[in-house]
């Protein structure tokens, strides 16, 4: 995620589309963007999983979880509309609001607050139907002015929504960057996987499930992608083996296609299995736990640091890549991401420790 946001800030002169233009995108830029694809589906899946674990610790279980999901979901939507959007646009009052990942996690939590009352088999079936079947709706569109244009743009059809602007004045424009419907399926599956991680669950059985389902998802991705019949836009042979491979894994994120979810969650489940096998007292796990203890604080902090760093660079050196200030290479993007990750370690750790100490401050649990 950090790598992708550094790219969005300091490599915008080489902007990529969704899906990426394989013939013209630098392979190293393509690989960086592909790696970032892991973030959103794993975030949303783990949000569902965390909701189950939260409920397992509460006396009134599902009721407490539903209330928490509703409260935090609304909180995340508010954050997206205010602090997050301001960090990306630096506009106040805003003329454009980008409804992105924090927005869709918040709405997914609101949806899960109602869905968690379903029996687990029904929830699994619903999640699978949404994830696997929503691409059947790709050809369904409603033009501006149609009563279904706004709800469909929020649910499935990525686009622009315009409000106000009468009398020659500029109105407010909203970009539904993350259509909601497929993410409801992902968060439902994450919640349904919760019993694998319950306190009384067998760790060996959990690892077998993570490994097995991860491989099933990846095998399903390869098979369905090779057939080129459903689940995403078709791939095509390129001018080289590398370009052909790039086309094969060039999948659609907005909204997340069936093949996108299969590939990213397949890798994500294998990573979860791998982390389970690591020494919990090892250096790497301890470092990662620091960021995991205060994820929303890290998210807000890093986008504001990036905004300030970009403004400082423009003030010092001015635009050097056409209309933008930017790095000359993808390697510089990786280096800046590493430097920023290290620099943010200490403030994130300090906030995480403060959050752990101050259980009396209720709103801290949302960060």
Short mmCIF file of C-alpha atoms in Angstrom, two decimals:
data_model
loop_
_atom_site.label_atom_id
_atom_site.label_comp_id
_atom_site.label_asym_id
_atom_site.label_seq_id
_atom_site.Cartn_x
_atom_site.Cartn_y
_atom_site.Cartn_z
CA UNK A 1 0.00 0.00 0.00
CA UNK A 2 2.75 2.41 0.94
CA UNK A 3 4.62 1.60 -2.26
CA UNK A 4 1.51 2.27 -4.34
CA UNK A 5 0.83 5.58 -2.63
CA UNK A 6 4.41 6.73 -3.10
CA UNK A 7 3.96 5.84 -6.77
CA UNK A 8 0.72 7.83 -6.89
CA UNK A 9 2.52 10.82 -5.40
CA UNK A 10 5.98 10.84 -6.97
CA UNK A 11 5.50 8.83 -10.18
CA UNK A 12 2.23 10.29 -11.40
CA UNK A 13 3.82 11.36 -14.67
CA UNK A 14 3.75 7.62 -15.49
CA UNK A 15 0.15 7.04 -14.45
CA UNK A 16 -1.28 3.57 -14.97
CA UNK A 17 -4.82 2.64 -15.93
CA UNK A 18 -6.98 -0.17 -14.64
CA UNK A 19 -6.29 -2.67 -16.12
CA UNK A 20 -2.81 -1.50 -17.06
CA UNK A 21 -1.74 -0.95 -20.65
CA UNK A 22 0.59 -3.93 -20.98
CA UNK A 23 2.22 -2.80 -24.24
CA UNK A 24 3.33 0.58 -22.85
CA UNK A 25 3.71 0.11 -19.09
CA UNK A 26 7.24 -0.40 -17.77
CA UNK A 27 7.58 -3.97 -16.46
CA UNK A 28 8.94 -2.72 -13.13
CA UNK A 29 6.03 -0.29 -12.82
CA UNK A 30 3.59 -3.06 -13.75
CA UNK A 31 5.10 -5.34 -11.10
CA UNK A 32 4.87 -2.64 -8.43
CA UNK A 33 1.23 -2.00 -9.20
CA UNK A 34 0.48 -5.74 -9.33
CA UNK A 35 2.05 -6.20 -5.91
CA UNK A 36 -0.16 -3.43 -4.52
CA UNK A 37 -3.24 -5.34 -5.73
CA UNK A 38 -2.82 -7.60 -2.69
CA UNK A 39 -3.73 -4.85 -0.25
CA UNK A 40 -7.44 -4.10 -0.61
CA UNK A 41 -8.81 -7.67 -0.76
CA UNK A 42 -6.66 -8.80 2.15
CA UNK A 43 -7.69 -5.68 4.12
CA UNK A 44 -11.38 -6.37 3.55
CA UNK A 45 -11.09 -10.13 4.17
CA UNK A 46 -9.24 -9.53 7.45
CA UNK A 47 -11.81 -6.90 8.44
CA UNK A 48 -14.46 -9.63 8.31
CA UNK A 49 -12.20 -12.05 10.16
CA UNK A 50 -11.44 -9.45 12.84
CA UNK A 51 -15.16 -8.79 13.29
CA UNK A 52 -15.72 -12.47 14.08
CA UNK A 53 -12.85 -12.49 16.60
CA UNK A 54 -14.19 -9.29 18.19
CA UNK A 55 -17.58 -10.93 18.67
CA UNK A 56 -16.01 -14.06 20.13
CA UNK A 57 -14.68 -11.93 23.00
CA UNK A 58 -18.02 -10.26 23.77
CA UNK A 59 -20.68 -11.55 26.10
CA UNK A 60 -23.50 -10.77 23.68
CA UNK A 61 -21.56 -11.89 20.59
CA UNK A 62 -23.28 -10.98 17.35
CA UNK A 63 -25.25 -8.05 18.78
CA UNK A 64 -22.09 -6.38 20.07
CA UNK A 65 -20.32 -7.09 16.79
CA UNK A 66 -23.15 -5.59 14.75
CA UNK A 67 -23.09 -2.42 16.82
CA UNK A 68 -19.31 -2.14 16.58
CA UNK A 69 -19.37 -2.71 12.81
CA UNK A 70 -22.06 -0.08 12.33
CA UNK A 71 -20.22 2.48 14.46
CA UNK A 72 -16.81 1.89 12.94
CA UNK A 73 -18.23 1.66 9.44
CA UNK A 74 -19.80 5.10 9.76
CA UNK A 75 -16.57 6.41 11.29
CA UNK A 76 -14.55 5.16 8.30
CA UNK A 77 -16.98 6.69 5.80
CA UNK A 78 -16.67 10.02 7.62
CA UNK A 79 -12.87 9.74 7.58
CA UNK A 80 -12.86 9.13 3.83
CA UNK A 81 -15.06 12.14 3.17
CA UNK A 82 -12.95 14.46 5.34
CA UNK A 83 -9.39 13.75 6.45
CA UNK A 84 -8.51 11.18 3.79
CA UNK A 85 -9.92 13.09 0.85
CA UNK A 86 -8.29 16.34 2.00
CA UNK A 87 -4.89 14.61 2.11
CA UNK A 88 -5.26 13.58 -1.54
CA UNK A 89 -6.85 16.74 -2.98
CA UNK A 90 -5.80 19.57 -0.60
CA UNK A 91 -9.18 21.17 -1.37
CA UNK A 92 -11.39 22.88 1.21
CA UNK A 93 -14.23 22.99 0.67
CA UNK A 94 -13.81 19.98 -1.59
CA UNK A 95 -14.74 20.12 -5.26
CA UNK A 96 -13.93 16.45 -5.82
CA UNK A 97 -14.30 13.56 -3.36
CA UNK A 98 -12.70 10.22 -4.20
CA UNK A 99 -14.60 7.35 -2.60
CA UNK A 100 -11.77 4.89 -2.13
CA UNK A 101 -10.69 1.99 0.04
CA UNK A 102 -11.54 3.46 3.46
CA UNK A 103 -14.99 4.31 2.18
CA UNK A 104 -15.61 0.83 0.84
CA UNK A 105 -14.31 -0.86 4.00
CA UNK A 106 -16.71 1.31 6.01
CA UNK A 107 -19.68 0.45 3.80
CA UNK A 108 -18.69 -3.23 3.82
CA UNK A 109 -18.71 -3.16 7.61
CA UNK A 110 -22.19 -1.65 7.58
CA UNK A 111 -23.35 -4.43 5.24
CA UNK A 112 -21.73 -7.12 7.42
CA UNK A 113 -23.52 -5.71 10.48
CA UNK A 114 -26.70 -7.04 8.91
CA UNK A 115 -25.35 -10.12 7.17
CA UNK A 116 -23.63 -11.65 10.21
CA UNK A 117 -27.02 -12.79 11.51
CA UNK A 118 -27.26 -15.28 8.65
CA UNK A 119 -26.30 -18.92 9.30
CA UNK A 120 -22.67 -19.50 8.40
CA UNK A 121 -23.41 -21.78 5.38
CA UNK A 122 -25.78 -19.16 3.97
CA UNK A 123 -23.20 -16.42 4.53
CA UNK A 124 -20.53 -18.48 2.72
CA UNK A 125 -22.90 -19.19 -0.16
CA UNK A 126 -23.86 -15.51 -0.44
CA UNK A 127 -20.23 -14.40 -0.37
CA UNK A 128 -19.29 -16.88 -3.10
CA UNK A 129 -22.26 -15.92 -5.28
CA UNK A 130 -21.38 -12.21 -5.04
CA UNK A 131 -17.67 -12.69 -5.71
CA UNK A 132 -18.14 -15.22 -8.51
CA UNK A 133 -21.28 -13.83 -10.08
CA UNK A 134 -21.01 -10.04 -10.07
CA UNK A 135 -19.10 -9.99 -13.37
CA UNK A 136 -22.33 -11.05 -15.04
CA UNK A 137 -23.47 -7.49 -14.31
CA UNK A 138 -20.54 -5.79 -16.05
CA UNK A 139 -22.64 -4.83 -19.05
CA UNK A 140 -25.36 -3.19 -16.96
CA UNK A 141 -25.18 0.63 -16.93
CA UNK A 142 -27.56 3.46 -16.08
CA UNK A 143 -27.00 6.93 -17.56
CA UNK A 144 -26.97 10.14 -15.46
CA UNK A 145 -30.50 11.16 -14.68
CA UNK A 146 -31.76 7.60 -14.38
CA UNK A 147 -33.08 6.83 -10.86
CA UNK A 148 -30.67 3.88 -10.65
CA UNK A 149 -27.57 5.79 -11.80
CA UNK A 150 -26.38 6.81 -8.32
CA UNK A 151 -27.01 3.53 -6.45
CA UNK A 152 -25.54 1.49 -9.30
CA UNK A 153 -22.46 3.71 -9.47
CA UNK A 154 -21.93 3.08 -5.76
CA UNK A 155 -22.59 -0.66 -6.02
CA UNK A 156 -20.91 -1.74 -9.23
CA UNK A 157 -20.37 0.79 -12.02
CA UNK A 158 -17.33 2.94 -11.27
CA UNK A 159 -17.95 6.49 -12.37
CA UNK A 160 -18.56 10.13 -11.53
CA UNK A 161 -21.49 11.58 -9.62
CA UNK A 162 -22.19 15.31 -9.88
CA UNK A 163 -24.23 17.38 -7.45
CA UNK A 164 -25.10 21.06 -7.53
CA UNK A 165 -23.40 23.44 -9.91
CA UNK A 166 -26.43 25.43 -10.98
CA UNK A 167 -26.03 28.94 -12.29
CA UNK A 168 -22.56 28.39 -13.71
CA UNK A 169 -21.05 27.47 -10.34
CA UNK A 170 -18.85 24.41 -10.01
CA UNK A 171 -20.63 21.64 -8.15
CA UNK A 172 -19.36 18.75 -6.07
CA UNK A 173 -18.14 15.70 -7.97
CA UNK A 174 -17.76 12.26 -6.40
CA UNK A 175 -15.69 9.46 -7.92
CA UNK A 176 -16.90 5.99 -6.94
CA UNK A 177 -13.40 4.55 -7.23
CA UNK A 178 -14.24 1.41 -5.23
CA UNK A 179 -17.68 0.04 -6.21
CA UNK A 180 -19.13 -1.75 -3.20
CA UNK A 181 -20.91 -4.94 -4.25
CA UNK A 182 -17.95 -7.36 -4.72
CA UNK A 183 -16.36 -6.19 -1.46
CA UNK A 184 -19.47 -7.24 0.46
CA UNK A 185 -18.77 -10.77 -0.76
CA UNK A 186 -15.14 -10.58 0.36
CA UNK A 187 -15.93 -9.29 3.86
CA UNK A 188 -18.63 -11.96 4.25
CA UNK A 189 -16.12 -14.69 3.40
CA UNK A 190 -13.64 -13.19 5.86
CA UNK A 191 -16.22 -13.31 8.63
CA UNK A 192 -17.14 -16.88 7.70
CA UNK A 193 -13.46 -17.87 8.02
CA UNK A 194 -13.47 -16.62 11.62
CA UNK A 195 -13.97 -20.04 13.26
CA UNK A 196 -10.65 -21.16 11.76
CA UNK A 197 -9.00 -18.62 14.08
CA UNK A 198 -11.12 -19.14 17.19
CA UNK A 199 -9.33 -19.65 20.50
CA UNK A 200 -10.19 -23.35 20.54
CA UNK A 201 -9.31 -23.96 16.87
CA UNK A 202 -6.59 -26.44 15.98
CA UNK A 203 -3.62 -24.46 14.57
CA UNK A 204 -2.52 -27.34 12.33
CA UNK A 205 -6.02 -27.66 10.86
CA UNK A 206 -6.13 -23.90 10.31
CA UNK A 207 -2.85 -23.94 8.41
CA UNK A 208 -4.10 -26.83 6.26
CA UNK A 209 -7.24 -24.87 5.41
CA UNK A 210 -5.30 -21.70 4.61
CA UNK A 211 -2.82 -23.61 2.46
CA UNK A 212 -5.48 -25.72 0.75
CA UNK A 213 -7.91 -22.90 -0.04
CA UNK A 214 -5.05 -20.65 -1.13
CA UNK A 215 -3.96 -23.26 -3.66
CA UNK A 216 -7.55 -23.85 -4.79
CA UNK A 217 -8.00 -20.14 -5.47
CA UNK A 218 -4.73 -19.89 -7.39
CA UNK A 219 -5.48 -23.03 -9.41
CA UNK A 220 -8.94 -21.68 -10.16
CA UNK A 221 -7.41 -18.40 -11.28
CA UNK A 222 -4.97 -20.12 -13.65
CA UNK A 223 -7.62 -22.41 -15.12
CA UNK A 224 -10.31 -19.78 -15.62
CA UNK A 225 -7.79 -17.24 -16.89
CA UNK A 226 -6.37 -19.72 -19.38
CA UNK A 227 -9.85 -20.42 -20.74
CA UNK A 228 -10.37 -16.66 -21.24
CA UNK A 229 -14.14 -17.01 -21.02
CA UNK A 230 -15.26 -15.31 -17.80
CA UNK A 231 -14.15 -13.37 -14.76
CA UNK A 232 -12.22 -10.47 -16.34
CA UNK A 233 -11.25 -8.87 -19.65
CA UNK A 234 -9.43 -11.31 -21.98
CA UNK A 235 -5.66 -11.62 -21.97
CA UNK A 236 -3.63 -11.80 -25.18
CA UNK A 237 -0.21 -12.92 -26.34
CA UNK A 238 2.34 -10.09 -26.39
CA UNK A 239 5.52 -9.35 -28.28
CA UNK A 240 7.53 -11.31 -25.72
CA UNK A 241 7.03 -13.92 -23.04
CA UNK A 242 7.23 -11.21 -20.39
CA UNK A 243 4.50 -9.13 -22.03
CA UNK A 244 2.33 -12.22 -22.40
CA UNK A 245 2.78 -13.03 -18.70
CA UNK A 246 1.93 -9.41 -17.84
CA UNK A 247 -1.28 -9.66 -19.85
CA UNK A 248 -2.19 -12.94 -18.14
CA UNK A 249 -2.03 -11.40 -14.65
CA UNK A 250 -3.37 -7.99 -15.69
CA UNK A 251 -6.66 -8.06 -13.80
CA UNK A 252 -9.38 -5.55 -12.96
CA UNK A 253 -9.58 -3.92 -9.54
CA UNK A 254 -12.44 -1.42 -10.01
CA UNK A 255 -14.69 -3.27 -9.29
CA UNK A 256 -12.62 -6.31 -8.26
CA UNK A 257 -13.20 -9.06 -10.79
CA UNK A 258 -13.60 -12.72 -9.88
CA UNK A 259 -10.07 -13.37 -11.16
CA UNK A 260 -8.70 -10.41 -9.19
CA UNK A 261 -10.17 -11.79 -5.96
CA UNK A 262 -9.05 -15.35 -6.72
CA UNK A 263 -5.44 -14.33 -7.38
CA UNK A 264 -5.05 -11.85 -4.53
CA UNK A 265 -6.89 -13.81 -1.84
CA UNK A 266 -5.15 -17.00 -2.97
CA UNK A 267 -1.79 -15.35 -2.34
CA UNK A 268 -3.15 -13.72 0.82
CA UNK A 269 -4.21 -17.04 2.37
CA UNK A 270 -0.80 -18.54 1.62
CA UNK A 271 0.84 -15.53 3.28
CA UNK A 272 -1.34 -15.98 6.36
CA UNK A 273 -0.27 -19.62 6.49
CA UNK A 274 3.36 -18.57 6.17
CA UNK A 275 3.12 -15.97 8.92
CA UNK A 276 1.65 -18.60 11.24
CA UNK A 277 4.79 -20.67 10.81
CA UNK A 278 7.07 -17.78 11.74
CA UNK A 279 8.51 -17.30 15.21
CA UNK A 280 6.09 -14.92 16.99
CA UNK A 281 9.01 -13.49 18.94
CA UNK A 282 11.15 -13.00 15.83
CA UNK A 283 12.29 -9.55 14.73
CA UNK A 284 10.18 -9.43 11.57
CA UNK A 285 6.96 -10.36 13.36
CA UNK A 286 7.63 -7.81 16.10
CA UNK A 287 8.17 -5.07 13.51
CA UNK A 288 5.04 -5.96 11.55
CA UNK A 289 3.02 -6.06 14.77
CA UNK A 290 3.92 -2.43 15.42
CA UNK A 291 2.18 -1.35 12.21
CA UNK A 292 -0.70 -3.77 12.79
CA UNK A 293 -1.39 -2.37 16.25
CA UNK A 294 -2.35 1.05 14.85
CA UNK A 295 -3.36 0.52 11.21
CA UNK A 296 -5.64 3.52 10.75
CA UNK A 297 -3.16 5.84 12.45
CA UNK A 298 -0.48 4.58 10.07
CA UNK A 299 -2.80 5.08 7.10
CA UNK A 300 -3.66 8.68 7.99
CA UNK A 301 -0.10 9.54 8.96
CA UNK A 302 1.50 8.24 5.78
CA UNK A 303 -0.84 10.02 3.36
CA UNK A 304 -0.30 13.35 5.14
CA UNK A 305 3.46 12.83 5.23
CA UNK A 306 3.37 12.11 1.50
CA UNK A 307 1.29 15.25 0.83
CA UNK A 308 3.70 17.42 2.84
CA UNK A 309 6.74 15.82 1.21
CA UNK A 310 5.34 16.46 -2.27
CA UNK A 311 4.50 20.09 -1.46
CA UNK A 312 8.00 20.59 -0.04
CA UNK A 313 9.59 19.06 -3.14
CA UNK A 314 7.60 21.32 -5.46
CA UNK A 315 8.47 24.36 -3.35
CA UNK A 316 12.18 23.52 -3.40
CA UNK A 317 12.65 22.25 -6.96
CA UNK A 318 9.44 22.93 -8.84
CA UNK A 319 7.88 20.53 -11.38
CA UNK A 320 10.52 18.42 -13.12
CA UNK A 321 8.26 15.94 -14.97
CA UNK A 322 5.99 18.14 -17.02
CA UNK A 323 3.24 19.34 -14.70
CA UNK A 324 4.49 17.18 -11.81
CA UNK A 325 7.45 16.74 -9.56
CA UNK A 326 8.47 13.12 -9.76
CA UNK A 327 11.20 10.52 -9.56
CA UNK A 328 13.06 9.38 -12.62
CA UNK A 329 12.76 5.65 -11.95
CA UNK A 330 10.62 3.02 -10.24
CA UNK A 331 13.69 2.13 -8.16
CA UNK A 332 13.47 5.56 -6.54
CA UNK A 333 9.83 4.87 -5.69
CA UNK A 334 10.87 1.65 -3.92
CA UNK A 335 13.69 3.41 -2.07
CA UNK A 336 11.41 6.24 -0.92
CA UNK A 337 8.84 3.70 0.26
CA UNK A 338 11.46 1.90 2.34
CA UNK A 339 12.72 5.15 3.84
CA UNK A 340 9.19 6.26 4.70
CA UNK A 341 8.28 2.89 6.24
CA UNK A 342 11.32 3.11 8.52
CA UNK A 343 10.71 6.77 9.38
CA UNK A 344 7.10 6.10 10.39
CA UNK A 345 7.98 3.14 12.59
CA UNK A 346 8.64 5.20 15.72
CA UNK A 347 5.54 7.46 15.69
CA UNK A 348 3.34 4.45 14.89
CA UNK A 349 4.91 2.46 17.74
CA UNK A 350 4.43 5.39 20.14
CA UNK A 351 0.77 5.72 19.19
CA UNK A 352 0.24 1.96 19.45
CA UNK A 353 1.65 1.94 22.99
CA UNK A 354 -0.51 4.94 23.91
CA UNK A 355 -3.55 3.17 22.49
CA UNK A 356 -2.76 0.02 24.52
CA UNK A 357 -2.39 2.04 27.73
CA UNK A 358 -5.48 4.19 27.38
CA UNK A 359 -8.30 1.67 27.22
CA UNK A 360 -10.46 4.34 28.86
CA UNK A 361 -10.49 6.42 25.65
CA UNK A 362 -13.20 4.66 23.67
CA UNK A 363 -12.58 6.22 20.25
CA UNK A 364 -8.97 4.98 20.16
CA UNK A 365 -10.21 1.48 19.30
CA UNK A 366 -11.24 2.81 15.89
CA UNK A 367 -7.59 3.63 15.07
#
